[in-house]
Amino acid sequence: MTKDVLVTVRGLQMTPDGDDTIEVTTTGKYYEKDGKRYLFYDEIGDDTNLIVKNSIQITEEHVSVSKKGLINAQMNFEKENKLVSVYETPYGQMEMGVYTTGICLDERDDFLELKLEYLLEINNQHVSDSEILLQIRPQQNGSEDSKIKSHVSMRYTAFCLLLYLFFFPLDSVFSAVVFFALLSFLKRAKKPFFFGGAGIAPPRTLLISVM
């Protein structure tokens, strides 16, 4: 496995009120040392743009997830054991209990898949039955992330051009300045605009199921 990887995290929460699923794809760094696998990647808060740094240590019997930033937590998964930790958010602290019912690791030369199944408790109250599916694969040809960002950048240009042609006369020097200023602003935006297309969306900061 290469150092630079694409990371896909799919989380499922099953509660009496229904199921909630979310999927996140981002880039990260992957290492192996002394029989352990290490993964590092960042999340960005939906409303804050603040970064949460994630580090994951993986073995066949134990998985440890550390989150630092907007959220601070140390989550541990060990089959048939309930492990308790403190989950710190901007809204306060919670005691989080994780009883792991399954750890399944599938590792190949250019692919790693980890599935975690667990029962989640918050302040000693059962919240949900949860699953996490983590997939790691090498970045290729500048990474799929770069390809998608390039595709989104083309959409920036097309959208700005449509605005330009609709609102301003073609022979106006001022309108050309406005067009390129708008294009420059959109390309520097922290979050991409998505005009009905798929892309690498900023990872959502989930309380429970996404690592």
PDB file of C-alpha atoms in Angstrom:
ATOM      1  CA  MET A   1       0.000   0.000   0.000  1.00  0.00           C
ATOM      2  CA  THR A   2       1.286   3.447  -0.879  1.00  0.00           C
ATOM      3  CA  LYS A   3       1.659   6.277   1.601  1.00  0.00           C
ATOM      4  CA  ASP A   4      -0.890   8.584  -0.062  1.00  0.00           C
ATOM      5  CA  VAL A   5      -4.349   7.021  -0.005  1.00  0.00           C
ATOM      6  CA  LEU A   6      -8.018   7.642  -0.632  1.00  0.00           C
ATOM      7  CA  VAL A   7     -10.164   7.013   2.432  1.00  0.00           C
ATOM      8  CA  THR A   8     -13.867   6.151   2.318  1.00  0.00           C
ATOM      9  CA  VAL A   9     -15.816   5.944   5.569  1.00  0.00           C
ATOM     10  CA  ARG A  10     -19.398   4.719   5.573  1.00  0.00           C
ATOM     11  CA  GLY A  11     -21.312   4.909   8.853  1.00  0.00           C
ATOM     12  CA  LEU A  12     -24.656   3.329   9.746  1.00  0.00           C
ATOM     13  CA  GLN A  13     -26.696   4.007  12.896  1.00  0.00           C
ATOM     14  CA  MET A  14     -29.731   1.850  13.647  1.00  0.00           C
ATOM     15  CA  THR A  15     -32.169   3.307  16.175  1.00  0.00           C
ATOM     16  CA  PRO A  16     -35.871   2.768  17.015  1.00  0.00           C
ATOM     17  CA  ASP A  17     -36.583   5.946  15.024  1.00  0.00           C
ATOM     18  CA  GLY A  18     -34.939   4.583  11.871  1.00  0.00           C
ATOM     19  CA  ASP A  19     -31.555   4.137  10.215  1.00  0.00           C
ATOM     20  CA  ASP A  20     -29.121   6.912   9.378  1.00  0.00           C
ATOM     21  CA  THR A  21     -26.326   6.388   6.849  1.00  0.00           C
ATOM     22  CA  ILE A  22     -23.553   8.727   5.763  1.00  0.00           C
ATOM     23  CA  GLU A  23     -20.514   8.299   3.526  1.00  0.00           C
ATOM     24  CA  VAL A  24     -17.386  10.428   3.395  1.00  0.00           C
ATOM     25  CA  THR A  25     -14.453  10.270   0.966  1.00  0.00           C
ATOM     26  CA  THR A  26     -11.230  12.156   1.549  1.00  0.00           C
ATOM     27  CA  THR A  27      -7.451  11.779   1.259  1.00  0.00           C
ATOM     28  CA  GLY A  28      -5.080  10.558   3.930  1.00  0.00           C
ATOM     29  CA  LYS A  29      -1.730   9.022   4.846  1.00  0.00           C
ATOM     30  CA  TYR A  30      -1.226   5.310   5.523  1.00  0.00           C
ATOM     31  CA  TYR A  31       1.689   3.531   7.200  1.00  0.00           C
ATOM     32  CA  GLU A  32       2.550   0.063   8.492  1.00  0.00           C
ATOM     33  CA  LYS A  33       4.932  -0.575  11.385  1.00  0.00           C
ATOM     34  CA  ASP A  34       5.520  -3.556  13.683  1.00  0.00           C
ATOM     35  CA  GLY A  35       2.427  -5.376  12.428  1.00  0.00           C
ATOM     36  CA  LYS A  36       0.136  -2.375  12.967  1.00  0.00           C
ATOM     37  CA  ARG A  37      -1.547  -0.149  10.392  1.00  0.00           C
ATOM     38  CA  TYR A  38      -1.798   3.599  10.866  1.00  0.00           C
ATOM     39  CA  LEU A  39      -4.144   5.950   9.028  1.00  0.00           C
ATOM     40  CA  PHE A  40      -4.227   9.754   9.282  1.00  0.00           C
ATOM     41  CA  TYR A  41      -6.822  12.048   7.700  1.00  0.00           C
ATOM     42  CA  ASP A  42      -8.672  15.302   8.400  1.00  0.00           C
ATOM     43  CA  GLU A  43     -12.347  16.172   8.688  1.00  0.00           C
ATOM     44  CA  ILE A  44     -13.844  19.648   8.241  1.00  0.00           C
ATOM     45  CA  GLY A  45     -16.859  20.774  10.272  1.00  0.00           C
ATOM     46  CA  ASP A  46     -20.012  21.455   8.245  1.00  0.00           C
ATOM     47  CA  ASP A  47     -20.645  24.905   9.693  1.00  0.00           C
ATOM     48  CA  THR A  48     -17.328  25.875  11.258  1.00  0.00           C
ATOM     49  CA  ASN A  49     -14.637  24.978   8.692  1.00  0.00           C
ATOM     50  CA  LEU A  50     -12.570  23.870  11.705  1.00  0.00           C
ATOM     51  CA  ILE A  51     -10.430  20.782  11.219  1.00  0.00           C
ATOM     52  CA  VAL A  52     -10.632  17.569  13.209  1.00  0.00           C
ATOM     53  CA  LYS A  53      -7.477  15.478  12.877  1.00  0.00           C
ATOM     54  CA  ASN A  54      -8.069  11.726  12.898  1.00  0.00           C
ATOM     55  CA  SER A  55      -5.513   9.022  13.574  1.00  0.00           C
ATOM     56  CA  ILE A  56      -6.458   5.349  13.492  1.00  0.00           C
ATOM     57  CA  GLN A  57      -4.407   2.381  14.651  1.00  0.00           C
ATOM     58  CA  ILE A  58      -5.571  -0.968  13.288  1.00  0.00           C
ATOM     59  CA  THR A  59      -4.817  -4.591  14.213  1.00  0.00           C
ATOM     60  CA  GLU A  60      -6.882  -7.748  13.776  1.00  0.00           C
ATOM     61  CA  GLU A  61      -8.027  -7.596  17.416  1.00  0.00           C
ATOM     62  CA  HIS A  62      -8.092  -3.913  18.307  1.00  0.00           C
ATOM     63  CA  VAL A  63      -8.861  -0.575  16.648  1.00  0.00           C
ATOM     64  CA  SER A  64      -8.084   2.776  18.225  1.00  0.00           C
ATOM     65  CA  VAL A  65      -9.447   6.076  16.870  1.00  0.00           C
ATOM     66  CA  SER A  66      -8.118   9.431  18.061  1.00  0.00           C
ATOM     67  CA  LYS A  67      -9.865  12.702  17.165  1.00  0.00           C
ATOM     68  CA  LYS A  68      -8.315  16.092  17.936  1.00  0.00           C
ATOM     69  CA  GLY A  69      -9.596  19.573  17.162  1.00  0.00           C
ATOM     70  CA  LEU A  70     -13.226  20.690  17.152  1.00  0.00           C
ATOM     71  CA  ILE A  71     -13.971  17.264  18.660  1.00  0.00           C
ATOM     72  CA  ASN A  72     -11.619  15.436  21.027  1.00  0.00           C
ATOM     73  CA  ALA A  73     -12.044  11.739  21.682  1.00  0.00           C
ATOM     74  CA  GLN A  74     -10.209   8.448  22.029  1.00  0.00           C
ATOM     75  CA  MET A  75     -12.453   5.637  20.807  1.00  0.00           C
ATOM     76  CA  ASN A  76     -11.368   2.012  21.258  1.00  0.00           C
ATOM     77  CA  PHE A  77     -12.877  -1.078  19.669  1.00  0.00           C
ATOM     78  CA  GLU A  78     -12.079  -4.524  21.050  1.00  0.00           C
ATOM     79  CA  LYS A  79     -14.305  -7.495  20.259  1.00  0.00           C
ATOM     80  CA  GLU A  80     -16.672  -8.617  23.038  1.00  0.00           C
ATOM     81  CA  ASN A  81     -15.473  -5.813  25.312  1.00  0.00           C
ATOM     82  CA  LYS A  82     -17.144  -2.576  26.412  1.00  0.00           C
ATOM     83  CA  LEU A  83     -14.658   0.295  26.470  1.00  0.00           C
ATOM     84  CA  VAL A  84     -15.584   3.696  27.918  1.00  0.00           C
ATOM     85  CA  SER A  85     -14.095   7.057  26.945  1.00  0.00           C
ATOM     86  CA  VAL A  86     -14.860  10.769  27.097  1.00  0.00           C
ATOM     87  CA  TYR A  87     -16.197  12.491  23.971  1.00  0.00           C
ATOM     88  CA  GLU A  88     -15.561  16.255  24.005  1.00  0.00           C
ATOM     89  CA  THR A  89     -17.565  18.569  21.745  1.00  0.00           C
ATOM     90  CA  PRO A  90     -18.085  22.366  21.671  1.00  0.00           C
ATOM     91  CA  TYR A  91     -21.359  21.674  23.510  1.00  0.00           C
ATOM     92  CA  GLY A  92     -19.804  19.767  26.404  1.00  0.00           C
ATOM     93  CA  GLN A  93     -18.484  16.365  27.401  1.00  0.00           C
ATOM     94  CA  MET A  94     -20.187  12.986  27.235  1.00  0.00           C
ATOM     95  CA  GLU A  95     -19.254   9.578  28.504  1.00  0.00           C
ATOM     96  CA  MET A  96     -19.267   7.208  25.562  1.00  0.00           C
ATOM     97  CA  GLY A  97     -19.392   3.435  25.886  1.00  0.00           C
ATOM     98  CA  VAL A  98     -18.585   1.194  22.916  1.00  0.00           C
ATOM     99  CA  TYR A  99     -19.343  -2.531  23.038  1.00  0.00           C
ATOM    100  CA  THR A 100     -17.768  -4.071  19.954  1.00  0.00           C
ATOM    101  CA  THR A 101     -19.559  -7.088  18.492  1.00  0.00           C
ATOM    102  CA  GLY A 102     -17.424  -7.507  15.371  1.00  0.00           C
ATOM    103  CA  ILE A 103     -14.087  -6.556  13.821  1.00  0.00           C
ATOM    104  CA  CYS A 104     -13.461  -7.749  10.260  1.00  0.00           C
ATOM    105  CA  LEU A 105     -10.242  -6.818   8.472  1.00  0.00           C
ATOM    106  CA  ASP A 106      -9.682  -7.562   4.769  1.00  0.00           C
ATOM    107  CA  GLU A 107      -6.208  -6.596   3.569  1.00  0.00           C
ATOM    108  CA  ARG A 108      -4.692  -6.921   0.089  1.00  0.00           C
ATOM    109  CA  ASP A 109      -1.713  -5.382  -1.728  1.00  0.00           C
ATOM    110  CA  ASP A 110      -3.579  -2.267  -2.846  1.00  0.00           C
ATOM    111  CA  PHE A 111      -6.720  -2.293  -0.722  1.00  0.00           C
ATOM    112  CA  LEU A 112      -7.737  -2.455   2.931  1.00  0.00           C
ATOM    113  CA  GLU A 113     -11.257  -2.763   4.294  1.00  0.00           C
ATOM    114  CA  LEU A 114     -12.205  -2.619   7.955  1.00  0.00           C
ATOM    115  CA  LYS A 115     -15.698  -3.277   9.253  1.00  0.00           C
ATOM    116  CA  LEU A 116     -16.672  -2.493  12.836  1.00  0.00           C
ATOM    117  CA  GLU A 117     -19.970  -3.476  14.435  1.00  0.00           C
ATOM    118  CA  TYR A 118     -20.777  -2.125  17.878  1.00  0.00           C
ATOM    119  CA  LEU A 119     -23.389  -0.988  20.371  1.00  0.00           C
ATOM    120  CA  LEU A 120     -23.125   2.649  21.378  1.00  0.00           C
ATOM    121  CA  GLU A 121     -23.977   4.134  24.774  1.00  0.00           C
ATOM    122  CA  ILE A 122     -23.966   7.802  25.737  1.00  0.00           C
ATOM    123  CA  ASN A 123     -23.918   8.508  29.484  1.00  0.00           C
ATOM    124  CA  ASN A 124     -24.833   4.840  30.148  1.00  0.00           C
ATOM    125  CA  GLN A 125     -27.877   4.994  27.862  1.00  0.00           C
ATOM    126  CA  HIS A 126     -28.065   2.801  24.760  1.00  0.00           C
ATOM    127  CA  VAL A 127     -28.222   5.055  21.686  1.00  0.00           C
ATOM    128  CA  SER A 128     -27.848   2.828  18.637  1.00  0.00           C
ATOM    129  CA  ASP A 129     -26.520  -0.303  17.030  1.00  0.00           C
ATOM    130  CA  SER A 130     -23.823   0.988  14.701  1.00  0.00           C
ATOM    131  CA  GLU A 131     -21.546  -0.088  11.882  1.00  0.00           C
ATOM    132  CA  ILE A 132     -18.513   1.529  10.300  1.00  0.00           C
ATOM    133  CA  LEU A 133     -17.029   0.452   6.982  1.00  0.00           C
ATOM    134  CA  LEU A 134     -13.588   1.918   6.320  1.00  0.00           C
ATOM    135  CA  GLN A 135     -11.930   1.452   2.927  1.00  0.00           C
ATOM    136  CA  ILE A 136      -8.387   2.508   2.033  1.00  0.00           C
ATOM    137  CA  ARG A 137      -6.908   2.425  -1.476  1.00  0.00           C
ATOM    138  CA  PRO A 138      -3.912   4.094  -3.152  1.00  0.00           C
ATOM    139  CA  GLN A 139      -4.239   7.421  -4.905  1.00  0.00           C
ATOM    140  CA  GLN A 140      -3.606   7.047  -8.620  1.00  0.00           C
ATOM    141  CA  ASN A 141      -2.774   9.525 -11.397  1.00  0.00           C
ATOM    142  CA  GLY A 142      -2.717  12.476  -9.050  1.00  0.00           C
ATOM    143  CA  SER A 143      -5.525  10.819  -6.988  1.00  0.00           C
ATOM    144  CA  GLU A 144      -9.208  10.514  -7.677  1.00  0.00           C
ATOM    145  CA  ASP A 145      -9.631  13.482  -5.360  1.00  0.00           C
ATOM    146  CA  SER A 146      -7.659  15.693  -7.730  1.00  0.00           C
ATOM    147  CA  LYS A 147      -9.653  14.465 -10.712  1.00  0.00           C
ATOM    148  CA  ILE A 148     -12.936  15.311  -9.048  1.00  0.00           C
ATOM    149  CA  LYS A 149     -11.678  18.704  -7.902  1.00  0.00           C
ATOM    150  CA  SER A 150     -10.583  19.406 -11.462  1.00  0.00           C
ATOM    151  CA  HIS A 151     -14.049  18.437 -12.693  1.00  0.00           C
ATOM    152  CA  VAL A 152     -15.629  20.747 -10.104  1.00  0.00           C
ATOM    153  CA  SER A 153     -13.270  23.540 -11.190  1.00  0.00           C
ATOM    154  CA  MET A 154     -14.560  23.169 -14.744  1.00  0.00           C
ATOM    155  CA  ARG A 155     -18.071  23.578 -13.376  1.00  0.00           C
ATOM    156  CA  TYR A 156     -16.950  26.784 -11.660  1.00  0.00           C
ATOM    157  CA  THR A 157     -15.825  28.143 -15.001  1.00  0.00           C
ATOM    158  CA  ALA A 158     -18.970  27.088 -16.838  1.00  0.00           C
ATOM    159  CA  PHE A 159     -21.223  28.577 -14.185  1.00  0.00           C
ATOM    160  CA  CYS A 160     -19.345  31.884 -14.135  1.00  0.00           C
ATOM    161  CA  LEU A 161     -19.400  32.053 -17.929  1.00  0.00           C
ATOM    162  CA  LEU A 162     -23.170  31.591 -17.939  1.00  0.00           C
ATOM    163  CA  LEU A 163     -23.550  34.416 -15.426  1.00  0.00           C
ATOM    164  CA  TYR A 164     -21.269  36.584 -17.506  1.00  0.00           C
ATOM    165  CA  LEU A 165     -23.140  36.004 -20.756  1.00  0.00           C
ATOM    166  CA  PHE A 166     -26.540  36.444 -19.135  1.00  0.00           C
ATOM    167  CA  PHE A 167     -25.981  39.663 -17.197  1.00  0.00           C
ATOM    168  CA  PHE A 168     -23.341  41.598 -19.115  1.00  0.00           C
ATOM    169  CA  PRO A 169     -22.833  42.698 -22.744  1.00  0.00           C
ATOM    170  CA  LEU A 170     -20.111  40.888 -24.607  1.00  0.00           C
ATOM    171  CA  ASP A 171     -18.163  44.058 -25.475  1.00  0.00           C
ATOM    172  CA  SER A 172     -17.982  45.426 -21.939  1.00  0.00           C
ATOM    173  CA  VAL A 173     -14.501  45.595 -20.442  1.00  0.00           C
ATOM    174  CA  PHE A 174     -16.037  46.038 -16.999  1.00  0.00           C
ATOM    175  CA  SER A 175     -18.045  42.838 -17.381  1.00  0.00           C
ATOM    176  CA  ALA A 176     -14.895  40.911 -18.247  1.00  0.00           C
ATOM    177  CA  VAL A 177     -13.231  42.176 -15.070  1.00  0.00           C
ATOM    178  CA  VAL A 178     -16.288  41.117 -13.044  1.00  0.00           C
ATOM    179  CA  PHE A 179     -16.250  37.662 -14.642  1.00  0.00           C
ATOM    180  CA  PHE A 180     -12.605  36.928 -13.860  1.00  0.00           C
ATOM    181  CA  ALA A 181     -12.921  38.335 -10.336  1.00  0.00           C
ATOM    182  CA  LEU A 182     -15.870  36.022  -9.658  1.00  0.00           C
ATOM    183  CA  LEU A 183     -14.026  33.052 -11.118  1.00  0.00           C
ATOM    184  CA  SER A 184     -10.968  33.758  -8.965  1.00  0.00           C
ATOM    185  CA  PHE A 185     -13.127  34.020  -5.834  1.00  0.00           C
ATOM    186  CA  LEU A 186     -14.873  30.699  -6.453  1.00  0.00           C
ATOM    187  CA  LYS A 187     -11.620  28.861  -7.049  1.00  0.00           C
ATOM    188  CA  ARG A 188     -10.269  30.114  -3.727  1.00  0.00           C
ATOM    189  CA  ALA A 189     -13.433  29.211  -1.827  1.00  0.00           C
ATOM    190  CA  LYS A 190     -12.877  26.863   1.100  1.00  0.00           C
ATOM    191  CA  LYS A 191     -15.850  24.704   0.138  1.00  0.00           C
ATOM    192  CA  PRO A 192     -16.623  23.740  -3.464  1.00  0.00           C
ATOM    193  CA  PHE A 193     -19.938  24.557  -5.079  1.00  0.00           C
ATOM    194  CA  PHE A 194     -21.746  21.498  -6.417  1.00  0.00           C
ATOM    195  CA  PHE A 195     -24.202  22.072  -9.213  1.00  0.00           C
ATOM    196  CA  GLY A 196     -26.010  18.760  -9.040  1.00  0.00           C
ATOM    197  CA  GLY A 197     -22.858  16.686  -9.491  1.00  0.00           C
ATOM    198  CA  ALA A 198     -20.930  14.246  -7.358  1.00  0.00           C
ATOM    199  CA  GLY A 199     -17.702  15.199  -5.689  1.00  0.00           C
ATOM    200  CA  ILE A 200     -15.523  15.042  -2.623  1.00  0.00           C
ATOM    201  CA  ALA A 201     -17.774  16.827  -0.161  1.00  0.00           C
ATOM    202  CA  PRO A 202     -16.326  18.282   3.058  1.00  0.00           C
ATOM    203  CA  PRO A 203     -16.500  15.501   5.635  1.00  0.00           C
ATOM    204  CA  ARG A 204     -19.392  15.837   8.095  1.00  0.00           C
ATOM    205  CA  THR A 205     -18.582  15.776  11.800  1.00  0.00           C
ATOM    206  CA  LEU A 206     -20.829  13.016  13.048  1.00  0.00           C
ATOM    207  CA  LEU A 207     -21.351  12.521  16.746  1.00  0.00           C
ATOM    208  CA  ILE A 208     -21.518   8.778  16.527  1.00  0.00           C
ATOM    209  CA  SER A 209     -20.840   6.685  13.505  1.00  0.00           C
ATOM    210  CA  VAL A 210     -18.152   8.287  11.345  1.00  0.00           C
ATOM    211  CA  MET A 211     -14.607   8.013  12.579  1.00  0.00           C
TER     212      MET A 211
END
